[in-house]
Amino acid sequence: MPARDLFQLKSALRTVDSAESVEVLAETVEPVSAPLARWLRGQSAEPPVVATALSAIVGVLLTIWILSEEPATPGRLDDVIDKALAGRLDEMPIPRRGACFCGSGKKYKSCHGRG
C-alpha cells in the first residue's frame, strides 16, 4: 500500500469514533482501500478492538515506510496484522531506536516496544 494511502487512512481514522460499528470503520476506509474494507467487515471483534488494531497497523506500516522508504512486503504486512490483532504491539517489526508508531514522540523501545 503506498504511503499516500496510509496517510489518508490515518487521517480518516481520526474522524471515526472507535465505539462505532465495524461497518462504519469499513465505510471510512473503503474509498482508500476496498480490500481493507472487506477485511474489516470480516472481523468479529468489538469495534473498539478492531479500531485500535487498525490504527496500530496503519501506524506501523507508516513507520516501516518512513524508515525504509518502501512499502511493507505482503509477508511483513501479514505479520503486522497478526501481531496487532493479538495485542502484541511490543513485537512489531520496527527498529527499537526508531520512532514509535503511535505518534507519542518516544522511541519505540521506550513506548510500545517495551515488552
mmCIF file of N, CA and C in Angstrom:
data_model
loop_
_atom_site.group_PDB
_atom_site.id
_atom_site.type_symbol
_atom_site.label_atom_id
_atom_site.label_comp_id
_atom_site.label_asym_id
_atom_site.label_seq_id
_atom_site.Cartn_x
_atom_site.Cartn_y
_atom_site.Cartn_z
ATOM 1 N N MET A 1 0.854 -1.178 0.000
ATOM 2 C CA MET A 1 0.000 0.000 0.000
ATOM 3 C C MET A 1 0.899 1.240 0.000
ATOM 4 N N PRO A 2 0.687 2.146 -0.917
ATOM 5 C CA PRO A 2 1.520 3.354 -0.987
ATOM 6 C C PRO A 2 1.377 4.229 0.264
ATOM 7 N N ALA A 3 2.421 4.977 0.550
ATOM 8 C CA ALA A 3 2.414 5.849 1.729
ATOM 9 C C ALA A 3 1.260 6.845 1.675
ATOM 10 N N ARG A 4 0.945 7.341 0.492
ATOM 11 C CA ARG A 4 -0.160 8.301 0.354
ATOM 12 C C ARG A 4 -1.451 7.697 0.904
ATOM 13 N N ASP A 5 -1.706 6.425 0.562
ATOM 14 C CA ASP A 5 -2.910 5.749 1.049
ATOM 15 C C ASP A 5 -2.866 5.560 2.564
ATOM 16 N N LEU A 6 -1.680 5.235 3.083
ATOM 17 C CA LEU A 6 -1.556 5.070 4.534
ATOM 18 C C LEU A 6 -1.845 6.376 5.264
ATOM 19 N N PHE A 7 -1.329 7.486 4.727
ATOM 20 C CA PHE A 7 -1.609 8.782 5.349
ATOM 21 C C PHE A 7 -3.098 9.114 5.268
ATOM 22 N N GLN A 8 -3.743 8.781 4.147
ATOM 23 C CA GLN A 8 -5.188 9.015 4.024
ATOM 24 C C GLN A 8 -5.960 8.163 5.028
ATOM 25 N N LEU A 9 -5.542 6.918 5.209
ATOM 26 C CA LEU A 9 -6.196 6.056 6.190
ATOM 27 C C LEU A 9 -6.040 6.605 7.597
ATOM 28 N N LYS A 10 -4.829 7.025 7.921
ATOM 29 C CA LYS A 10 -4.578 7.574 9.256
ATOM 30 C C LYS A 10 -5.459 8.792 9.496
ATOM 31 N N SER A 11 -5.565 9.648 8.516
ATOM 32 C CA SER A 11 -6.413 10.834 8.628
ATOM 33 C C SER A 11 -7.882 10.442 8.765
ATOM 34 N N ALA A 12 -8.338 9.487 7.968
ATOM 35 C CA ALA A 12 -9.742 9.053 8.023
ATOM 36 C C ALA A 12 -10.069 8.428 9.369
ATOM 37 N N LEU A 13 -9.136 7.672 9.932
ATOM 38 C CA LEU A 13 -9.393 7.017 11.216
ATOM 39 C C LEU A 13 -9.566 8.017 12.348
ATOM 40 N N ARG A 14 -8.953 9.176 12.222
ATOM 41 C CA ARG A 14 -9.105 10.206 13.260
ATOM 42 C C ARG A 14 -10.533 10.733 13.326
ATOM 43 N N THR A 15 -11.286 10.581 12.250
ATOM 44 C CA THR A 15 -12.649 11.122 12.204
ATOM 45 C C THR A 15 -13.695 10.133 12.705
ATOM 46 N N VAL A 16 -13.277 8.908 13.008
ATOM 47 C CA VAL A 16 -14.227 7.870 13.403
ATOM 48 C C VAL A 16 -14.127 7.609 14.898
ATOM 49 N N ASP A 17 -15.276 7.567 15.559
ATOM 50 C CA ASP A 17 -15.335 7.193 16.969
ATOM 51 C C ASP A 17 -15.085 5.691 17.044
ATOM 52 N N SER A 18 -14.125 5.269 17.858
ATOM 53 C CA SER A 18 -13.769 3.849 17.910
ATOM 54 C C SER A 18 -14.904 2.977 18.435
ATOM 55 N N ALA A 19 -15.912 3.569 19.061
ATOM 56 C CA ALA A 19 -17.037 2.788 19.573
ATOM 57 C C ALA A 19 -18.085 2.526 18.496
ATOM 58 N N GLU A 20 -17.946 3.177 17.336
ATOM 59 C CA GLU A 20 -18.908 2.966 16.261
ATOM 60 C C GLU A 20 -18.756 1.554 15.706
ATOM 61 N N SER A 21 -19.637 1.172 14.838
ATOM 62 C CA SER A 21 -19.637 -0.193 14.306
ATOM 63 C C SER A 21 -18.451 -0.430 13.375
ATOM 64 N N VAL A 22 -18.145 -1.695 13.201
ATOM 65 C CA VAL A 22 -17.098 -2.081 12.266
ATOM 66 C C VAL A 22 -17.497 -1.651 10.855
ATOM 67 N N GLU A 23 -18.797 -1.659 10.567
ATOM 68 C CA GLU A 23 -19.277 -1.230 9.252
ATOM 69 C C GLU A 23 -18.924 0.236 8.999
ATOM 70 N N VAL A 24 -19.046 1.083 10.021
ATOM 71 C CA VAL A 24 -18.680 2.497 9.875
ATOM 72 C C VAL A 24 -17.181 2.614 9.600
ATOM 73 N N LEU A 25 -16.371 1.820 10.296
ATOM 74 C CA LEU A 25 -14.928 1.815 10.028
ATOM 75 C C LEU A 25 -14.662 1.395 8.580
ATOM 76 N N ALA A 26 -15.348 0.350 8.139
ATOM 77 C CA ALA A 26 -15.162 -0.140 6.769
ATOM 78 C C ALA A 26 -15.555 0.922 5.749
ATOM 79 N N GLU A 27 -16.665 1.604 5.989
ATOM 80 C CA GLU A 27 -17.106 2.661 5.071
ATOM 81 C C GLU A 27 -16.106 3.810 5.037
ATOM 82 N N THR A 28 -15.461 4.076 6.167
ATOM 83 C CA THR A 28 -14.483 5.155 6.252
ATOM 84 C C THR A 28 -13.241 4.847 5.423
ATOM 85 N N VAL A 29 -12.790 3.601 5.458
ATOM 86 C CA VAL A 29 -11.557 3.256 4.745
ATOM 87 C C VAL A 29 -11.795 2.796 3.307
ATOM 88 N N GLU A 30 -13.030 2.477 2.961
ATOM 89 C CA GLU A 30 -13.313 1.931 1.624
ATOM 90 C C GLU A 30 -12.852 2.821 0.471
ATOM 91 N N PRO A 31 -13.001 4.162 0.546
ATOM 92 C CA PRO A 31 -12.517 4.990 -0.569
ATOM 93 C C PRO A 31 -11.004 4.880 -0.791
ATOM 94 N N VAL A 32 -10.274 4.526 0.256
ATOM 95 C CA VAL A 32 -8.820 4.409 0.149
ATOM 96 C C VAL A 32 -8.413 2.982 -0.207
ATOM 97 N N SER A 33 -9.080 2.003 0.410
ATOM 98 C CA SER A 33 -8.702 0.606 0.193
ATOM 99 C C SER A 33 -9.910 -0.314 0.322
ATOM 100 N N ALA A 34 -10.433 -0.740 -0.809
ATOM 101 C CA ALA A 34 -11.564 -1.676 -0.804
ATOM 102 C C ALA A 34 -11.187 -3.019 -0.168
ATOM 103 N N PRO A 35 -9.971 -3.559 -0.430
ATOM 104 C CA PRO A 35 -9.609 -4.819 0.228
ATOM 105 C C PRO A 35 -9.575 -4.694 1.755
ATOM 106 N N LEU A 36 -9.075 -3.580 2.251
ATOM 107 C CA LEU A 36 -9.043 -3.374 3.700
ATOM 108 C C LEU A 36 -10.462 -3.259 4.255
ATOM 109 N N ALA A 37 -11.344 -2.607 3.531
ATOM 110 C CA ALA A 37 -12.744 -2.502 3.960
ATOM 111 C C ALA A 37 -13.378 -3.892 4.029
ATOM 112 N N ARG A 38 -13.090 -4.742 3.045
ATOM 113 C CA ARG A 38 -13.614 -6.120 3.071
ATOM 114 C C ARG A 38 -13.064 -6.876 4.273
ATOM 115 N N TRP A 39 -11.772 -6.686 4.538
ATOM 116 C CA TRP A 39 -11.152 -7.343 5.688
ATOM 117 C C TRP A 39 -11.832 -6.894 6.978
ATOM 118 N N LEU A 40 -12.066 -5.590 7.103
ATOM 119 C CA LEU A 40 -12.718 -5.069 8.307
ATOM 120 C C LEU A 40 -14.097 -5.687 8.504
ATOM 121 N N ARG A 41 -14.847 -5.795 7.437
ATOM 122 C CA ARG A 41 -16.202 -6.362 7.533
ATOM 123 C C ARG A 41 -16.180 -7.817 7.994
ATOM 124 N N GLY A 42 -15.073 -8.490 7.803
ATOM 125 C CA GLY A 42 -14.955 -9.885 8.229
ATOM 126 C C GLY A 42 -14.499 -10.066 9.662
ATOM 127 N N GLN A 43 -14.189 -8.972 10.347
ATOM 128 C CA GLN A 43 -13.711 -9.062 11.725
ATOM 129 C C GLN A 43 -14.880 -9.251 12.684
ATOM 130 N N SER A 44 -14.693 -10.117 13.666
ATOM 131 C CA SER A 44 -15.767 -10.399 14.618
ATOM 132 C C SER A 44 -15.549 -9.740 15.977
ATOM 133 N N ALA A 45 -14.405 -9.115 16.177
ATOM 134 C CA ALA A 45 -14.123 -8.463 17.463
ATOM 135 C C ALA A 45 -14.978 -7.208 17.624
ATOM 136 N N GLU A 46 -15.039 -6.714 18.842
ATOM 137 C CA GLU A 46 -15.783 -5.490 19.135
ATOM 138 C C GLU A 46 -15.160 -4.314 18.378
ATOM 139 N N PRO A 47 -15.986 -3.341 17.974
ATOM 140 C CA PRO A 47 -15.474 -2.196 17.201
ATOM 141 C C PRO A 47 -14.267 -1.485 17.820
ATOM 142 N N PRO A 48 -14.239 -1.222 19.145
ATOM 143 C CA PRO A 48 -13.051 -0.542 19.681
ATOM 144 C C PRO A 48 -11.769 -1.365 19.511
ATOM 145 N N VAL A 49 -11.881 -2.688 19.612
ATOM 146 C CA VAL A 49 -10.714 -3.562 19.438
ATOM 147 C C VAL A 49 -10.230 -3.509 17.990
ATOM 148 N N VAL A 50 -11.171 -3.579 17.056
ATOM 149 C CA VAL A 50 -10.823 -3.524 15.632
ATOM 150 C C VAL A 50 -10.226 -2.160 15.288
ATOM 151 N N ALA A 51 -10.813 -1.083 15.818
ATOM 152 C CA ALA A 51 -10.311 0.270 15.543
ATOM 153 C C ALA A 51 -8.897 0.447 16.084
ATOM 154 N N THR A 52 -8.646 -0.055 17.286
ATOM 155 C CA THR A 52 -7.312 0.044 17.881
ATOM 156 C C THR A 52 -6.301 -0.749 17.060
ATOM 157 N N ALA A 53 -6.687 -1.958 16.661
ATOM 158 C CA ALA A 53 -5.786 -2.781 15.848
ATOM 159 C C ALA A 53 -5.507 -2.113 14.507
ATOM 160 N N LEU A 54 -6.546 -1.574 13.875
ATOM 161 C CA LEU A 54 -6.374 -0.920 12.579
ATOM 162 C C LEU A 54 -5.467 0.301 12.698
ATOM 163 N N SER A 55 -5.653 1.071 13.745
ATOM 164 C CA SER A 55 -4.808 2.245 13.964
ATOM 165 C C SER A 55 -3.352 1.828 14.153
ATOM 166 N N ALA A 56 -3.127 0.763 14.917
ATOM 167 C CA ALA A 56 -1.763 0.268 15.127
ATOM 168 C C ALA A 56 -1.169 -0.229 13.816
ATOM 169 N N ILE A 57 -1.962 -0.964 13.038
ATOM 170 C CA ILE A 57 -1.483 -1.494 11.758
ATOM 171 C C ILE A 57 -1.049 -0.359 10.837
ATOM 172 N N VAL A 58 -1.891 0.649 10.701
ATOM 173 C CA VAL A 58 -1.570 1.785 9.827
ATOM 174 C C VAL A 58 -0.333 2.517 10.346
ATOM 175 N N GLY A 59 -0.265 2.725 11.663
ATOM 176 C CA GLY A 59 0.892 3.406 12.249
ATOM 177 C C GLY A 59 2.188 2.655 12.017
ATOM 178 N N VAL A 60 2.151 1.338 12.206
ATOM 179 C CA VAL A 60 3.354 0.527 11.997
ATOM 180 C C VAL A 60 3.760 0.541 10.527
ATOM 181 N N LEU A 61 2.796 0.404 9.634
ATOM 182 C CA LEU A 61 3.126 0.414 8.203
ATOM 183 C C LEU A 61 3.705 1.753 7.768
ATOM 184 N N LEU A 62 3.194 2.842 8.326
ATOM 185 C CA LEU A 62 3.771 4.160 8.026
ATOM 186 C C LEU A 62 5.198 4.257 8.553
ATOM 187 N N THR A 63 5.415 3.756 9.754
ATOM 188 C CA THR A 63 6.757 3.793 10.337
ATOM 189 C C THR A 63 7.728 2.979 9.494
ATOM 190 N N ILE A 64 7.298 1.797 9.069
ATOM 191 C CA ILE A 64 8.152 0.966 8.210
ATOM 192 C C ILE A 64 8.482 1.715 6.920
ATOM 193 N N TRP A 65 7.467 2.335 6.315
ATOM 194 C CA TRP A 65 7.697 3.068 5.069
ATOM 195 C C TRP A 65 8.658 4.234 5.290
ATOM 196 N N ILE A 66 8.470 4.971 6.371
ATOM 197 C CA ILE A 66 9.328 6.125 6.654
ATOM 198 C C ILE A 66 10.770 5.677 6.874
ATOM 199 N N LEU A 67 10.963 4.582 7.598
ATOM 200 C CA LEU A 67 12.315 4.116 7.895
ATOM 201 C C LEU A 67 13.001 3.479 6.687
ATOM 202 N N SER A 68 12.232 2.797 5.840
ATOM 203 C CA SER A 68 12.856 2.086 4.724
ATOM 204 C C SER A 68 12.580 2.716 3.364
ATOM 205 N N GLU A 69 11.665 3.689 3.330
ATOM 206 C CA GLU A 69 11.265 4.373 2.105
ATOM 207 C C GLU A 69 10.689 3.425 1.055
ATOM 208 N N GLU A 70 10.152 2.310 1.495
ATOM 209 C CA GLU A 70 9.436 1.419 0.593
ATOM 210 C C GLU A 70 8.323 0.734 1.374
ATOM 211 N N PRO A 71 7.271 0.319 0.674
ATOM 212 C CA PRO A 71 6.145 -0.290 1.374
ATOM 213 C C PRO A 71 6.513 -1.641 1.976
ATOM 214 N N ALA A 72 5.746 -2.032 2.965
ATOM 215 C CA ALA A 72 5.946 -3.334 3.589
ATOM 216 C C ALA A 72 5.608 -4.440 2.592
ATOM 217 N N THR A 73 6.351 -5.515 2.665
ATOM 218 C CA THR A 73 6.072 -6.673 1.813
ATOM 219 C C THR A 73 4.788 -7.346 2.302
ATOM 220 N N PRO A 74 4.139 -8.155 1.461
ATOM 221 C CA PRO A 74 2.928 -8.855 1.914
ATOM 222 C C PRO A 74 3.160 -9.698 3.172
ATOM 223 N N GLY A 75 4.312 -10.354 3.256
ATOM 224 C CA GLY A 75 4.621 -11.150 4.448
ATOM 225 C C GLY A 75 4.733 -10.294 5.693
ATOM 226 N N ARG A 76 5.374 -9.158 5.551
ATOM 227 C CA ARG A 76 5.518 -8.248 6.688
ATOM 228 C C ARG A 76 4.164 -7.663 7.072
ATOM 229 N N LEU A 77 3.343 -7.358 6.081
ATOM 230 C CA LEU A 77 2.001 -6.853 6.337
ATOM 231 C C LEU A 77 1.193 -7.875 7.132
ATOM 232 N N ASP A 78 1.243 -9.147 6.728
ATOM 233 C CA ASP A 78 0.538 -10.199 7.465
ATOM 234 C C ASP A 78 1.034 -10.286 8.900
ATOM 235 N N ASP A 79 2.349 -10.175 9.079
ATOM 236 C CA ASP A 79 2.944 -10.222 10.414
ATOM 237 C C ASP A 79 2.436 -9.070 11.278
ATOM 238 N N VAL A 80 2.401 -7.866 10.725
ATOM 239 C CA VAL A 80 1.918 -6.689 11.456
ATOM 240 C C VAL A 80 0.452 -6.869 11.838
ATOM 241 N N ILE A 81 -0.362 -7.335 10.906
ATOM 242 C CA ILE A 81 -1.789 -7.528 11.180
ATOM 243 C C ILE A 81 -1.988 -8.563 12.279
ATOM 244 N N ASP A 82 -1.303 -9.699 12.175
ATOM 245 C CA ASP A 82 -1.442 -10.751 13.187
ATOM 246 C C ASP A 82 -1.058 -10.248 14.573
ATOM 247 N N LYS A 83 0.050 -9.529 14.657
ATOM 248 C CA LYS A 83 0.507 -9.030 15.954
ATOM 249 C C LYS A 83 -0.417 -7.954 16.504
ATOM 250 N N ALA A 84 -0.931 -7.083 15.644
ATOM 251 C CA ALA A 84 -1.846 -6.034 16.107
ATOM 252 C C ALA A 84 -3.137 -6.644 16.634
ATOM 253 N N LEU A 85 -3.675 -7.628 15.927
ATOM 254 C CA LEU A 85 -4.920 -8.260 16.370
ATOM 255 C C LEU A 85 -4.732 -9.052 17.654
ATOM 256 N N ALA A 86 -3.522 -9.571 17.865
ATOM 257 C CA ALA A 86 -3.236 -10.331 19.083
ATOM 258 C C ALA A 86 -2.812 -9.426 20.235
ATOM 259 N N GLY A 87 -2.683 -8.117 19.969
ATOM 260 C CA GLY A 87 -2.272 -7.183 21.014
ATOM 261 C C GLY A 87 -0.791 -7.238 21.333
ATOM 262 N N ARG A 88 0.004 -7.822 20.446
ATOM 263 C CA ARG A 88 1.443 -7.950 20.678
ATOM 264 C C ARG A 88 2.183 -6.772 20.038
ATOM 265 N N LEU A 89 1.865 -5.569 20.508
ATOM 266 C CA LEU A 89 2.445 -4.356 19.920
ATOM 267 C C LEU A 89 3.929 -4.218 20.225
ATOM 268 N N ASP A 90 4.410 -4.942 21.231
ATOM 269 C CA ASP A 90 5.830 -4.881 21.573
ATOM 270 C C ASP A 90 6.680 -5.750 20.649
ATOM 271 N N GLU A 91 6.051 -6.453 19.709
ATOM 272 C CA GLU A 91 6.776 -7.332 18.792
ATOM 273 C C GLU A 91 6.742 -6.839 17.347
ATOM 274 N N MET A 92 6.391 -5.591 17.139
ATOM 275 C CA MET A 92 6.284 -5.065 15.780
ATOM 276 C C MET A 92 7.659 -4.978 15.117
ATOM 277 N N PRO A 93 7.709 -5.124 13.781
ATOM 278 C CA PRO A 93 8.988 -5.110 13.065
ATOM 279 C C PRO A 93 9.522 -3.690 12.855
ATOM 280 N N ILE A 94 9.787 -3.020 13.958
ATOM 281 C CA ILE A 94 10.287 -1.643 13.926
ATOM 282 C C ILE A 94 11.609 -1.626 14.686
ATOM 283 N N PRO A 95 12.622 -0.959 14.175
ATOM 284 C CA PRO A 95 13.862 -0.840 14.938
ATOM 285 C C PRO A 95 13.577 -0.217 16.306
ATOM 286 N N ARG A 96 14.148 -0.784 17.333
ATOM 287 C CA ARG A 96 13.852 -0.324 18.700
ATOM 288 C C ARG A 96 14.207 1.149 18.914
ATOM 289 N N ARG A 97 15.178 1.647 18.174
ATOM 290 C CA ARG A 97 15.562 3.054 18.334
ATOM 291 C C ARG A 97 14.769 3.988 17.426
ATOM 292 N N GLY A 98 13.897 3.416 16.591
ATOM 293 C CA GLY A 98 13.052 4.221 15.709
ATOM 294 C C GLY A 98 11.897 4.844 16.480
ATOM 295 N N ALA A 99 11.257 5.817 15.871
ATOM 296 C CA ALA A 99 10.099 6.469 16.494
ATOM 297 C C ALA A 99 8.961 5.467 16.637
ATOM 298 N N CYS A 100 8.210 5.587 17.726
ATOM 299 C CA CYS A 100 7.074 4.696 17.937
ATOM 300 C C CYS A 100 5.968 5.033 16.941
ATOM 301 N N PHE A 101 5.262 4.018 16.505
ATOM 302 C CA PHE A 101 4.196 4.179 15.512
ATOM 303 C C PHE A 101 2.993 4.944 16.041
ATOM 304 N N CYS A 102 2.856 5.081 17.360
ATOM 305 C CA CYS A 102 1.652 5.695 17.928
ATOM 306 C C CYS A 102 1.669 7.216 17.861
ATOM 307 N N GLY A 103 2.823 7.795 17.535
ATOM 308 C CA GLY A 103 2.905 9.250 17.425
ATOM 309 C C GLY A 103 3.226 9.949 18.735
ATOM 310 N N SER A 104 3.650 9.201 19.740
ATOM 311 C CA SER A 104 3.942 9.786 21.052
ATOM 312 C C SER A 104 5.194 10.654 21.045
ATOM 313 N N GLY A 105 6.054 10.453 20.054
ATOM 314 C CA GLY A 105 7.317 11.172 20.013
ATOM 315 C C GLY A 105 8.431 10.411 20.723
ATOM 316 N N LYS A 106 8.098 9.305 21.367
ATOM 317 C CA LYS A 106 9.089 8.482 22.060
ATOM 318 C C LYS A 106 9.682 7.469 21.085
ATOM 319 N N LYS A 107 10.829 6.928 21.485
ATOM 320 C CA LYS A 107 11.399 5.831 20.713
ATOM 321 C C LYS A 107 10.544 4.593 20.967
ATOM 322 N N TYR A 108 10.492 3.725 19.970
ATOM 323 C CA TYR A 108 9.686 2.508 20.068
ATOM 324 C C TYR A 108 10.047 1.708 21.314
ATOM 325 N N LYS A 109 11.358 1.595 21.623
ATOM 326 C CA LYS A 109 11.783 0.791 22.766
ATOM 327 C C LYS A 109 11.302 1.368 24.095
ATOM 328 N N SER A 110 11.010 2.670 24.138
ATOM 329 C CA SER A 110 10.549 3.310 25.370
ATOM 330 C C SER A 110 9.039 3.463 25.416
ATOM 331 N N CYS A 111 8.367 2.997 24.391
ATOM 332 C CA CYS A 111 6.914 3.175 24.315
ATOM 333 C C CYS A 111 6.260 1.804 24.111
ATOM 334 N N HIS A 112 5.711 1.556 22.940
ATOM 335 C CA HIS A 112 5.031 0.287 22.676
ATOM 336 C C HIS A 112 5.997 -0.887 22.538
ATOM 337 N N GLY A 113 7.278 -0.618 22.369
ATOM 338 C CA GLY A 113 8.264 -1.681 22.232
ATOM 339 C C GLY A 113 8.720 -2.270 23.548
ATOM 340 N N ARG A 114 8.252 -1.709 24.654
ATOM 341 C CA ARG A 114 8.608 -2.280 25.955
ATOM 342 C C ARG A 114 7.879 -3.602 26.106
ATOM 343 N N GLY A 115 8.591 -4.639 26.343
ATOM 344 C CA GLY A 115 7.959 -5.951 26.434
ATOM 345 C C GLY A 115 8.184 -6.550 27.719
#
